[in-house]
Amino acid sequence: MSVRHFNFCAGPAALPTAVLERAQAEMLDWQGRGLSVMEISHRHPDYMAMAQDAESKLRQLMGIPSNYKVLFVQGGATAQFALLPMNLLGPKTHADYIDTGIWSAKAIAAMGPYGTAFEAASTASNGYRYVPSQADLKLSKDAAYMHYCPNETIGGLSFDYVPNTGNVPLIADMSSTILSEPVDVSAFGVIYAGAQKNIGPAGLTIVIIREDLLGRASNTTPNPFNYALQAANDSMLNTPPTYGWYLAGLVFDWLLEQGGLEVMAEINTAKAELLYQAIDESQLYSNNICVANRSKMNVTFVLADEGLNDQFMQQAQDNGLLNLKGHRSVGGMRASIYNAIPLAAVHALVAFMKDFETRHWA
Ligand SMILES: *Cc1c(COP(=O)(O)O)cnc(C)c1O
């Protein structure tokens, strides 16, 4: 039997072992049909039933109201950075953006050819160590929407509130936080997420959009990326990422079996608290994010002596603790502890960190 190590990769990230085992069991013969789910038309009634079932489970998990459409599309969150203005600006020429890190800054940059991105607030000059408060948000007149990133995957920074934008639709890049805790979907105009952090394999992007925002796309928007067209075609205007959709459905099943998002949120909070406590108690490790804005999904930390980084990662790997290297743009370490990471993985990481500190620092 092969060993599955604890994998703290930021994305593509760990999937629940039970989900992979089920996918493996169904790989050659999907539910007695004598073929793989990958080898069937997306228009086959069996595939469509599976796809609809996956969507209804996502709706159940997140409590998605009936006036929202759910799209299962390709292109990743990065494609959405451009598709949002293409689909949502309509006759307007600008939108508001909150800048809290590398991903929200990329969304701002991608707005370039389509319209003007007004900066509602930025914490760049503070090294993205906290998020702006509601009172700090400057909302422009007549903005088409306001965009923000509730969880900055690279910085390990999280909003501890949902911005209030009044009648202006709020757009959230939830790539690294979707399904980690309950959210009030009705507070958002659009929620989108690449699948490979906390949903399923790369190649699938989920877009949850309020119906009244459909139909504003510019006429230069390619059809497969036109939200209204995809919504009207149940995400099957062209071939959707069929295997990713199937695997996401297995993850939704698994989440429902765990007890849903409230239960996941409790586990995720316990995991994050355990890890941050170990960091705060240590002399070797530190995290400089404002405590209220520390991410529960991506825990970043640096070693007091950066010369120990390589040894730390090598020894962690030797102990079955994989992919702790921080993003190349910020350095240090990052432990991504999405839904699929069990509490036992964080206990193992904390034990290793303490042991490493005793041997190399104390
Ligand atoms: C990973 C990530 C992205 C980019 O996702 P791609 O699928 O590679 O385009 C965008 N935003 C956030 C918050 C992410 O974590």
PDB file of C-alpha atoms in Angstrom, residues 2-302:
ATOM      1  CA  SER A   2       1.342   3.404  -0.908  1.00  0.00           C
ATOM      2  CA  VAL A   3       1.581   6.142   1.706  1.00  0.00           C
ATOM      3  CA  ARG A   4      -0.195   9.450   1.296  1.00  0.00           C
ATOM      4  CA  HIS A   5       1.877  12.218   2.822  1.00  0.00           C
ATOM      5  CA  PHE A   6       0.467  15.375   4.346  1.00  0.00           C
ATOM      6  CA  ASN A   7       0.404  17.869   1.479  1.00  0.00           C
ATOM      7  CA  PHE A   8       0.300  21.569   2.350  1.00  0.00           C
ATOM      8  CA  CYS A   9       0.447  22.779  -1.254  1.00  0.00           C
ATOM      9  CA  ALA A  10      -1.372  26.071  -1.937  1.00  0.00           C
ATOM     10  CA  GLY A  11      -2.754  24.799  -5.228  1.00  0.00           C
ATOM     11  CA  PRO A  12      -3.360  22.567  -6.972  1.00  0.00           C
ATOM     12  CA  ALA A  13      -3.926  21.299  -3.476  1.00  0.00           C
ATOM     13  CA  ALA A  14      -4.683  18.139  -1.529  1.00  0.00           C
ATOM     14  CA  LEU A  15      -7.992  16.385  -2.137  1.00  0.00           C
ATOM     15  CA  PRO A  16      -9.759  14.247   0.476  1.00  0.00           C
ATOM     16  CA  THR A  17      -8.370  10.713   0.320  1.00  0.00           C
ATOM     17  CA  ALA A  18     -11.902   9.284   0.473  1.00  0.00           C
ATOM     18  CA  VAL A  19     -12.784  11.266  -2.650  1.00  0.00           C
ATOM     19  CA  LEU A  20      -9.740  10.026  -4.559  1.00  0.00           C
ATOM     20  CA  GLU A  21     -10.512   6.453  -3.520  1.00  0.00           C
ATOM     21  CA  ARG A  22     -14.053   6.768  -4.818  1.00  0.00           C
ATOM     22  CA  ALA A  23     -12.807   8.294  -8.082  1.00  0.00           C
ATOM     23  CA  GLN A  24     -10.328   5.436  -8.353  1.00  0.00           C
ATOM     24  CA  ALA A  25     -13.026   2.831  -7.747  1.00  0.00           C
ATOM     25  CA  GLU A  26     -15.215   4.438 -10.431  1.00  0.00           C
ATOM     26  CA  MET A  27     -12.402   5.190 -12.870  1.00  0.00           C
ATOM     27  CA  LEU A  28     -12.822   2.305 -15.310  1.00  0.00           C
ATOM     28  CA  ASP A  29     -16.484   1.597 -14.782  1.00  0.00           C
ATOM     29  CA  TRP A  30     -18.578   4.566 -13.752  1.00  0.00           C
ATOM     30  CA  GLN A  31     -21.575   3.314 -11.760  1.00  0.00           C
ATOM     31  CA  GLY A  32     -21.877   0.096 -13.775  1.00  0.00           C
ATOM     32  CA  ARG A  33     -22.013   1.786 -17.177  1.00  0.00           C
ATOM     33  CA  GLY A  34     -18.858   0.094 -18.463  1.00  0.00           C
ATOM     34  CA  LEU A  35     -16.975   3.309 -19.171  1.00  0.00           C
ATOM     35  CA  SER A  36     -15.256   6.167 -17.392  1.00  0.00           C
ATOM     36  CA  VAL A  37     -17.129   9.376 -16.676  1.00  0.00           C
ATOM     37  CA  MET A  38     -14.389  11.042 -18.740  1.00  0.00           C
ATOM     38  CA  GLU A  39     -15.432   9.071 -21.814  1.00  0.00           C
ATOM     39  CA  ILE A  40     -19.044  10.148 -22.081  1.00  0.00           C
ATOM     40  CA  SER A  41     -20.714  13.078 -23.831  1.00  0.00           C
ATOM     41  CA  HIS A  42     -21.543  16.028 -21.630  1.00  0.00           C
ATOM     42  CA  ARG A  43     -24.980  15.916 -23.317  1.00  0.00           C
ATOM     43  CA  HIS A  44     -25.625  12.310 -22.319  1.00  0.00           C
ATOM     44  CA  PRO A  45     -28.574  12.186 -19.888  1.00  0.00           C
ATOM     45  CA  ASP A  46     -26.457  10.267 -17.347  1.00  0.00           C
ATOM     46  CA  TYR A  47     -23.751  12.924 -17.410  1.00  0.00           C
ATOM     47  CA  MET A  48     -26.282  15.743 -17.235  1.00  0.00           C
ATOM     48  CA  ALA A  49     -27.989  14.124 -14.255  1.00  0.00           C
ATOM     49  CA  MET A  50     -24.639  13.844 -12.477  1.00  0.00           C
ATOM     50  CA  ALA A  51     -23.819  17.487 -13.316  1.00  0.00           C
ATOM     51  CA  GLN A  52     -27.162  18.764 -12.036  1.00  0.00           C
ATOM     52  CA  ASP A  53     -26.809  16.701  -8.895  1.00  0.00           C
ATOM     53  CA  ALA A  54     -23.366  18.235  -8.249  1.00  0.00           C
ATOM     54  CA  GLU A  55     -24.798  21.709  -8.699  1.00  0.00           C
ATOM     55  CA  SER A  56     -27.687  21.059  -6.334  1.00  0.00           C
ATOM     56  CA  LYS A  57     -25.273  19.763  -3.700  1.00  0.00           C
ATOM     57  CA  LEU A  58     -23.198  22.941  -4.023  1.00  0.00           C
ATOM     58  CA  ARG A  59     -26.390  24.969  -3.698  1.00  0.00           C
ATOM     59  CA  GLN A  60     -27.297  23.008  -0.589  1.00  0.00           C
ATOM     60  CA  LEU A  61     -23.827  23.391   0.966  1.00  0.00           C
ATOM     61  CA  MET A  62     -23.599  27.140   0.388  1.00  0.00           C
ATOM     62  CA  GLY A  63     -27.294  27.967   0.661  1.00  0.00           C
ATOM     63  CA  ILE A  64     -27.267  29.555  -2.783  1.00  0.00           C
ATOM     64  CA  PRO A  65     -30.557  31.422  -3.332  1.00  0.00           C
ATOM     65  CA  SER A  66     -32.678  30.529  -6.379  1.00  0.00           C
ATOM     66  CA  ASN A  67     -32.040  33.910  -8.038  1.00  0.00           C
ATOM     67  CA  TYR A  68     -28.383  32.965  -8.513  1.00  0.00           C
ATOM     68  CA  LYS A  69     -26.959  30.930 -11.397  1.00  0.00           C
ATOM     69  CA  VAL A  70     -24.024  28.583 -10.895  1.00  0.00           C
ATOM     70  CA  LEU A  71     -21.602  28.199 -13.812  1.00  0.00           C
ATOM     71  CA  PHE A  72     -19.059  25.385 -14.192  1.00  0.00           C
ATOM     72  CA  VAL A  73     -16.561  26.773 -16.712  1.00  0.00           C
ATOM     73  CA  GLN A  74     -12.927  26.687 -17.794  1.00  0.00           C
ATOM     74  CA  GLY A  75     -10.159  29.285 -17.676  1.00  0.00           C
ATOM     75  CA  GLY A  76      -9.214  29.583 -13.998  1.00  0.00           C
ATOM     76  CA  ALA A  77      -9.662  32.559 -11.709  1.00  0.00           C
ATOM     77  CA  THR A  78      -7.138  34.519 -13.781  1.00  0.00           C
ATOM     78  CA  ALA A  79      -9.447  34.395 -16.800  1.00  0.00           C
ATOM     79  CA  GLN A  80     -12.211  35.765 -14.582  1.00  0.00           C
ATOM     80  CA  PHE A  81     -10.089  38.821 -13.815  1.00  0.00           C
ATOM     81  CA  ALA A  82     -10.730  39.923 -17.418  1.00  0.00           C
ATOM     82  CA  LEU A  83     -14.115  38.260 -17.873  1.00  0.00           C
ATOM     83  CA  LEU A  84     -15.619  40.219 -14.987  1.00  0.00           C
ATOM     84  CA  PRO A  85     -15.269  43.638 -16.672  1.00  0.00           C
ATOM     85  CA  MET A  86     -16.207  42.130 -20.054  1.00  0.00           C
ATOM     86  CA  ASN A  87     -19.406  40.721 -18.599  1.00  0.00           C
ATOM     87  CA  LEU A  88     -20.333  43.271 -15.968  1.00  0.00           C
ATOM     88  CA  LEU A  89     -19.304  46.793 -16.979  1.00  0.00           C
ATOM     89  CA  GLY A  90     -22.156  47.193 -19.447  1.00  0.00           C
ATOM     90  CA  PRO A  91     -22.428  50.892 -20.335  1.00  0.00           C
ATOM     91  CA  LYS A  92     -20.348  51.867 -17.303  1.00  0.00           C
ATOM     92  CA  THR A  93     -16.645  52.598 -17.572  1.00  0.00           C
ATOM     93  CA  HIS A  94     -15.255  51.896 -14.143  1.00  0.00           C
ATOM     94  CA  ALA A  95     -15.405  49.631 -11.110  1.00  0.00           C
ATOM     95  CA  ASP A  96     -13.953  49.758  -7.592  1.00  0.00           C
ATOM     96  CA  TYR A  97     -11.229  47.399  -6.417  1.00  0.00           C
ATOM     97  CA  ILE A  98      -9.748  46.728  -2.986  1.00  0.00           C
ATOM     98  CA  ASP A  99      -6.034  45.962  -3.101  1.00  0.00           C
ATOM     99  CA  THR A 100      -4.905  43.609  -0.338  1.00  0.00           C
ATOM    100  CA  GLY A 101      -2.252  41.491  -2.020  1.00  0.00           C
ATOM    101  CA  ILE A 102      -0.940  39.810  -5.109  1.00  0.00           C
ATOM    102  CA  TRP A 103      -4.217  38.319  -6.327  1.00  0.00           C
ATOM    103  CA  SER A 104      -6.339  41.417  -5.907  1.00  0.00           C
ATOM    104  CA  ALA A 105      -3.564  43.441  -7.580  1.00  0.00           C
ATOM    105  CA  LYS A 106      -3.618  41.060 -10.538  1.00  0.00           C
ATOM    106  CA  ALA A 107      -7.364  41.521 -10.840  1.00  0.00           C
ATOM    107  CA  ILE A 108      -6.810  45.287 -10.921  1.00  0.00           C
ATOM    108  CA  ALA A 109      -4.117  44.992 -13.600  1.00  0.00           C
ATOM    109  CA  ALA A 110      -6.353  42.784 -15.749  1.00  0.00           C
ATOM    110  CA  MET A 111      -9.035  45.472 -15.813  1.00  0.00           C
ATOM    111  CA  GLY A 112      -6.654  47.532 -18.008  1.00  0.00           C
ATOM    112  CA  PRO A 113      -8.100  47.324 -21.517  1.00  0.00           C
ATOM    113  CA  TYR A 114     -11.746  47.200 -20.428  1.00  0.00           C
ATOM    114  CA  GLY A 115     -12.217  50.123 -18.090  1.00  0.00           C
ATOM    115  CA  THR A 116     -10.806  52.004 -15.141  1.00  0.00           C
ATOM    116  CA  ALA A 117     -10.163  50.304 -11.815  1.00  0.00           C
ATOM    117  CA  PHE A 118     -10.648  52.779  -8.969  1.00  0.00           C
ATOM    118  CA  GLU A 119      -8.755  51.837  -5.845  1.00  0.00           C
ATOM    119  CA  ALA A 120     -11.288  51.675  -3.021  1.00  0.00           C
ATOM    120  CA  ALA A 121      -8.429  51.042  -0.582  1.00  0.00           C
ATOM    121  CA  SER A 122      -4.965  49.524  -0.589  1.00  0.00           C
ATOM    122  CA  THR A 123      -2.745  48.178   2.145  1.00  0.00           C
ATOM    123  CA  ALA A 124       0.270  47.780  -0.160  1.00  0.00           C
ATOM    124  CA  SER A 125       2.253  50.495   1.643  1.00  0.00           C
ATOM    125  CA  ASN A 126       1.881  48.476   4.859  1.00  0.00           C
ATOM    126  CA  GLY A 127       3.159  45.318   3.220  1.00  0.00           C
ATOM    127  CA  TYR A 128      -0.354  43.883   2.999  1.00  0.00           C
ATOM    128  CA  ARG A 129      -0.325  43.026   6.681  1.00  0.00           C
ATOM    129  CA  TYR A 130      -3.967  43.842   7.375  1.00  0.00           C
ATOM    130  CA  VAL A 131      -7.149  44.568   5.446  1.00  0.00           C
ATOM    131  CA  PRO A 132      -8.741  48.020   5.199  1.00  0.00           C
ATOM    132  CA  SER A 133     -11.726  48.644   7.444  1.00  0.00           C
ATOM    133  CA  GLN A 134     -15.190  49.344   6.077  1.00  0.00           C
ATOM    134  CA  ALA A 135     -14.690  53.025   7.003  1.00  0.00           C
ATOM    135  CA  ASP A 136     -11.518  53.125   4.883  1.00  0.00           C
ATOM    136  CA  LEU A 137     -13.297  52.023   1.695  1.00  0.00           C
ATOM    137  CA  LYS A 138     -13.751  54.830  -0.810  1.00  0.00           C
ATOM    138  CA  LEU A 139     -16.663  53.911  -3.034  1.00  0.00           C
ATOM    139  CA  SER A 140     -16.737  55.811  -6.321  1.00  0.00           C
ATOM    140  CA  LYS A 141     -19.888  57.184  -7.882  1.00  0.00           C
ATOM    141  CA  ASP A 142     -21.562  54.908 -10.406  1.00  0.00           C
ATOM    142  CA  ALA A 143     -19.177  51.970 -10.136  1.00  0.00           C
ATOM    143  CA  ALA A 144     -20.296  48.871 -12.060  1.00  0.00           C
ATOM    144  CA  TYR A 145     -19.228  46.689  -9.135  1.00  0.00           C
ATOM    145  CA  MET A 146     -16.690  46.396  -6.355  1.00  0.00           C
ATOM    146  CA  HIS A 147     -14.138  43.599  -6.444  1.00  0.00           C
ATOM    147  CA  TYR A 148     -12.135  42.137  -3.587  1.00  0.00           C
ATOM    148  CA  CYS A 149     -10.304  38.982  -2.569  1.00  0.00           C
ATOM    149  CA  PRO A 150     -11.597  37.696   0.804  1.00  0.00           C
ATOM    150  CA  ASN A 151      -8.560  35.449   1.244  1.00  0.00           C
ATOM    151  CA  GLU A 152      -5.193  36.362  -0.230  1.00  0.00           C
ATOM    152  CA  THR A 153      -3.649  32.953  -0.829  1.00  0.00           C
ATOM    153  CA  ILE A 154      -0.061  34.167  -1.148  1.00  0.00           C
ATOM    154  CA  GLY A 155       0.066  36.649   1.722  1.00  0.00           C
ATOM    155  CA  GLY A 156      -2.018  34.542   4.101  1.00  0.00           C
ATOM    156  CA  LEU A 157      -4.378  37.461   4.710  1.00  0.00           C
ATOM    157  CA  SER A 158      -8.136  37.270   5.185  1.00  0.00           C
ATOM    158  CA  PHE A 159     -11.036  39.699   5.510  1.00  0.00           C
ATOM    159  CA  ASP A 160     -12.837  39.356   8.836  1.00  0.00           C
ATOM    160  CA  TYR A 161     -15.929  41.095   7.448  1.00  0.00           C
ATOM    161  CA  VAL A 162     -17.893  41.307   4.213  1.00  0.00           C
ATOM    162  CA  PRO A 163     -17.618  44.814   2.727  1.00  0.00           C
ATOM    163  CA  ASN A 164     -20.884  46.706   2.512  1.00  0.00           C
ATOM    164  CA  THR A 165     -21.251  48.326  -0.897  1.00  0.00           C
ATOM    165  CA  GLY A 166     -24.908  49.264  -0.763  1.00  0.00           C
ATOM    166  CA  ASN A 167     -26.491  48.783  -4.172  1.00  0.00           C
ATOM    167  CA  VAL A 168     -23.178  48.253  -5.941  1.00  0.00           C
ATOM    168  CA  PRO A 169     -22.693  44.532  -6.679  1.00  0.00           C
ATOM    169  CA  LEU A 170     -19.921  42.991  -4.594  1.00  0.00           C
ATOM    170  CA  ILE A 171     -17.628  40.592  -6.476  1.00  0.00           C
ATOM    171  CA  ALA A 172     -15.439  38.147  -4.541  1.00  0.00           C
ATOM    172  CA  ASP A 173     -12.503  36.037  -5.691  1.00  0.00           C
ATOM    173  CA  MET A 174     -13.043  33.134  -3.294  1.00  0.00           C
ATOM    174  CA  SER A 175     -10.539  30.800  -4.950  1.00  0.00           C
ATOM    175  CA  SER A 176      -8.849  29.891  -1.686  1.00  0.00           C
ATOM    176  CA  THR A 177     -11.685  30.221   0.791  1.00  0.00           C
ATOM    177  CA  ILE A 178     -14.856  28.942  -0.874  1.00  0.00           C
ATOM    178  CA  LEU A 179     -16.478  26.075   1.083  1.00  0.00           C
ATOM    179  CA  SER A 180     -14.194  26.617   4.092  1.00  0.00           C
ATOM    180  CA  GLU A 181     -16.969  28.292   6.110  1.00  0.00           C
ATOM    181  CA  PRO A 182     -20.586  29.366   5.618  1.00  0.00           C
ATOM    182  CA  VAL A 183     -21.120  32.596   3.661  1.00  0.00           C
ATOM    183  CA  ASP A 184     -24.235  34.650   3.030  1.00  0.00           C
ATOM    184  CA  VAL A 185     -24.329  34.345  -0.754  1.00  0.00           C
ATOM    185  CA  SER A 186     -27.053  36.993  -0.979  1.00  0.00           C
ATOM    186  CA  ALA A 187     -24.487  39.639   0.049  1.00  0.00           C
ATOM    187  CA  PHE A 188     -22.638  39.105  -3.243  1.00  0.00           C
ATOM    188  CA  GLY A 189     -23.255  39.889  -6.891  1.00  0.00           C
ATOM    189  CA  VAL A 190     -20.691  37.355  -8.061  1.00  0.00           C
ATOM    190  CA  ILE A 191     -18.596  34.758  -6.235  1.00  0.00           C
ATOM    191  CA  TYR A 192     -15.982  32.967  -8.306  1.00  0.00           C
ATOM    192  CA  ALA A 193     -13.267  30.438  -7.582  1.00  0.00           C
ATOM    193  CA  GLY A 194     -10.764  28.317  -9.407  1.00  0.00           C
ATOM    194  CA  ALA A 195     -11.365  24.750  -8.277  1.00  0.00           C
ATOM    195  CA  GLN A 196      -7.820  23.653  -7.492  1.00  0.00           C
ATOM    196  CA  LYS A 197      -7.567  25.091  -3.975  1.00  0.00           C
ATOM    197  CA  ASN A 198     -10.640  23.904  -2.142  1.00  0.00           C
ATOM    198  CA  ILE A 199     -13.014  22.284  -4.644  1.00  0.00           C
ATOM    199  CA  GLY A 200     -11.382  19.788  -6.998  1.00  0.00           C
ATOM    200  CA  PRO A 201      -8.789  19.453  -9.750  1.00  0.00           C
ATOM    201  CA  ALA A 202      -7.472  22.372 -11.813  1.00  0.00           C
ATOM    202  CA  GLY A 203      -9.360  23.164 -15.011  1.00  0.00           C
ATOM    203  CA  LEU A 204     -12.723  23.944 -13.445  1.00  0.00           C
ATOM    204  CA  THR A 205     -13.840  27.409 -12.376  1.00  0.00           C
ATOM    205  CA  ILE A 206     -17.072  28.042 -10.512  1.00  0.00           C
ATOM    206  CA  VAL A 207     -18.966  31.309 -10.979  1.00  0.00           C
ATOM    207  CA  ILE A 208     -22.004  32.056  -8.820  1.00  0.00           C
ATOM    208  CA  ILE A 209     -23.844  35.054 -10.217  1.00  0.00           C
ATOM    209  CA  ARG A 210     -27.001  36.938  -9.327  1.00  0.00           C
ATOM    210  CA  GLU A 211     -29.423  36.715 -12.245  1.00  0.00           C
ATOM    211  CA  ASP A 212     -30.006  40.433 -12.658  1.00  0.00           C
ATOM    212  CA  LEU A 213     -26.292  40.876 -13.496  1.00  0.00           C
ATOM    213  CA  LEU A 214     -26.573  38.651 -16.558  1.00  0.00           C
ATOM    214  CA  GLY A 215     -26.905  40.116 -20.037  1.00  0.00           C
ATOM    215  CA  ARG A 216     -24.475  43.040 -19.756  1.00  0.00           C
ATOM    216  CA  ALA A 217     -21.580  41.460 -21.654  1.00  0.00           C
ATOM    217  CA  SER A 218     -19.754  43.511 -24.259  1.00  0.00           C
ATOM    218  CA  ASN A 219     -20.178  42.193 -27.789  1.00  0.00           C
ATOM    219  CA  THR A 220     -16.483  41.313 -27.931  1.00  0.00           C
ATOM    220  CA  THR A 221     -16.907  38.676 -25.198  1.00  0.00           C
ATOM    221  CA  PRO A 222     -16.195  35.191 -26.599  1.00  0.00           C
ATOM    222  CA  ASN A 223     -19.307  33.023 -26.300  1.00  0.00           C
ATOM    223  CA  PRO A 224     -17.846  30.401 -23.946  1.00  0.00           C
ATOM    224  CA  PHE A 225     -16.936  33.251 -21.575  1.00  0.00           C
ATOM    225  CA  ASN A 226     -20.272  35.036 -21.768  1.00  0.00           C
ATOM    226  CA  TYR A 227     -21.967  34.466 -18.410  1.00  0.00           C
ATOM    227  CA  ALA A 228     -25.496  34.903 -19.778  1.00  0.00           C
ATOM    228  CA  LEU A 229     -24.927  32.443 -22.612  1.00  0.00           C
ATOM    229  CA  GLN A 230     -23.366  29.874 -20.318  1.00  0.00           C
ATOM    230  CA  ALA A 231     -26.174  30.352 -17.793  1.00  0.00           C
ATOM    231  CA  ALA A 232     -28.800  29.875 -20.506  1.00  0.00           C
ATOM    232  CA  ASN A 233     -27.041  26.670 -21.572  1.00  0.00           C
ATOM    233  CA  ASP A 234     -26.473  25.203 -18.091  1.00  0.00           C
ATOM    234  CA  SER A 235     -22.682  25.678 -18.616  1.00  0.00           C
ATOM    235  CA  MET A 236     -22.867  23.439 -21.683  1.00  0.00           C
ATOM    236  CA  LEU A 237     -22.590  26.000 -24.456  1.00  0.00           C
ATOM    237  CA  ASN A 238     -19.459  24.062 -25.315  1.00  0.00           C
ATOM    238  CA  THR A 239     -17.778  21.142 -23.572  1.00  0.00           C
ATOM    239  CA  PRO A 240     -17.379  21.907 -19.869  1.00  0.00           C
ATOM    240  CA  PRO A 241     -14.468  20.464 -17.840  1.00  0.00           C
ATOM    241  CA  THR A 242     -16.358  17.213 -17.414  1.00  0.00           C
ATOM    242  CA  TYR A 243     -13.999  15.325 -15.126  1.00  0.00           C
ATOM    243  CA  GLY A 244     -13.430  18.336 -12.875  1.00  0.00           C
ATOM    244  CA  TRP A 245     -17.178  18.796 -12.560  1.00  0.00           C
ATOM    245  CA  TYR A 246     -17.595  15.129 -11.609  1.00  0.00           C
ATOM    246  CA  LEU A 247     -14.791  15.277  -9.061  1.00  0.00           C
ATOM    247  CA  ALA A 248     -16.162  18.491  -7.579  1.00  0.00           C
ATOM    248  CA  GLY A 249     -19.435  16.602  -7.126  1.00  0.00           C
ATOM    249  CA  LEU A 250     -17.615  13.907  -5.170  1.00  0.00           C
ATOM    250  CA  VAL A 251     -16.076  16.618  -2.968  1.00  0.00           C
ATOM    251  CA  PHE A 252     -19.541  18.134  -2.374  1.00  0.00           C
ATOM    252  CA  ASP A 253     -20.802  14.674  -1.343  1.00  0.00           C
ATOM    253  CA  TRP A 254     -17.869  14.364   1.029  1.00  0.00           C
ATOM    254  CA  LEU A 255     -18.517  17.804   2.536  1.00  0.00           C
ATOM    255  CA  LEU A 256     -22.164  16.940   3.135  1.00  0.00           C
ATOM    256  CA  GLU A 257     -21.079  13.689   4.798  1.00  0.00           C
ATOM    257  CA  GLN A 258     -18.750  15.679   7.085  1.00  0.00           C
ATOM    258  CA  GLY A 259     -21.753  17.720   8.202  1.00  0.00           C
ATOM    259  CA  GLY A 260     -21.537  20.734   5.874  1.00  0.00           C
ATOM    260  CA  LEU A 261     -19.761  24.057   6.058  1.00  0.00           C
ATOM    261  CA  GLU A 262     -20.440  24.857   9.707  1.00  0.00           C
ATOM    262  CA  VAL A 263     -18.652  21.692  10.725  1.00  0.00           C
ATOM    263  CA  MET A 264     -15.834  22.405   8.246  1.00  0.00           C
ATOM    264  CA  ALA A 265     -15.487  25.930   9.653  1.00  0.00           C
ATOM    265  CA  GLU A 266     -15.068  24.559  13.181  1.00  0.00           C
ATOM    266  CA  ILE A 267     -12.379  22.132  12.057  1.00  0.00           C
ATOM    267  CA  ASN A 268     -10.664  24.804   9.965  1.00  0.00           C
ATOM    268  CA  THR A 269     -10.644  27.213  12.908  1.00  0.00           C
ATOM    269  CA  ALA A 270      -9.169  24.553  15.192  1.00  0.00           C
ATOM    270  CA  LYS A 271      -6.442  23.762  12.638  1.00  0.00           C
ATOM    271  CA  ALA A 272      -5.502  27.407  12.155  1.00  0.00           C
ATOM    272  CA  GLU A 273      -5.502  28.176  15.884  1.00  0.00           C
ATOM    273  CA  LEU A 274      -3.226  25.236  16.570  1.00  0.00           C
ATOM    274  CA  LEU A 275      -0.716  26.356  13.959  1.00  0.00           C
ATOM    275  CA  TYR A 276      -0.741  30.079  14.795  1.00  0.00           C
ATOM    276  CA  GLN A 277      -0.380  29.278  18.483  1.00  0.00           C
ATOM    277  CA  ALA A 278       2.699  27.175  17.751  1.00  0.00           C
ATOM    278  CA  ILE A 279       4.139  30.020  15.675  1.00  0.00           C
ATOM    279  CA  ASP A 280       3.391  32.648  18.322  1.00  0.00           C
ATOM    280  CA  GLU A 281       4.923  30.544  21.112  1.00  0.00           C
ATOM    281  CA  SER A 282       8.123  29.914  19.220  1.00  0.00           C
ATOM    282  CA  GLN A 283      11.347  31.933  19.036  1.00  0.00           C
ATOM    283  CA  LEU A 284      12.206  30.654  15.569  1.00  0.00           C
ATOM    284  CA  TYR A 285       8.948  31.121  13.622  1.00  0.00           C
ATOM    285  CA  SER A 286       6.917  34.279  13.176  1.00  0.00           C
ATOM    286  CA  ASN A 287       3.916  35.603  11.290  1.00  0.00           C
ATOM    287  CA  ASN A 288       3.436  39.350  10.906  1.00  0.00           C
ATOM    288  CA  ILE A 289      -0.187  39.499   9.747  1.00  0.00           C
ATOM    289  CA  CYS A 290      -2.565  41.433  11.991  1.00  0.00           C
ATOM    290  CA  VAL A 291      -4.176  38.742  14.183  1.00  0.00           C
ATOM    291  CA  ALA A 292      -7.756  39.525  13.097  1.00  0.00           C
ATOM    292  CA  ASN A 293      -6.765  39.122   9.444  1.00  0.00           C
ATOM    293  CA  ARG A 294      -4.764  35.922   9.641  1.00  0.00           C
ATOM    294  CA  SER A 295      -5.913  33.453   7.025  1.00  0.00           C
ATOM    295  CA  LYS A 296      -7.359  30.160   8.218  1.00  0.00           C
ATOM    296  CA  MET A 297      -6.539  28.580   4.871  1.00  0.00           C
ATOM    297  CA  ASN A 298      -2.985  29.745   4.111  1.00  0.00           C
ATOM    298  CA  VAL A 299      -0.717  30.117   7.126  1.00  0.00           C
ATOM    299  CA  THR A 300       2.478  31.988   6.284  1.00  0.00           C
ATOM    300  CA  PHE A 301       5.542  32.146   8.512  1.00  0.00           C
ATOM    301  CA  VAL A 302       9.225  32.977   8.325  1.00  0.00           C
TER     302      VAL A 302
END
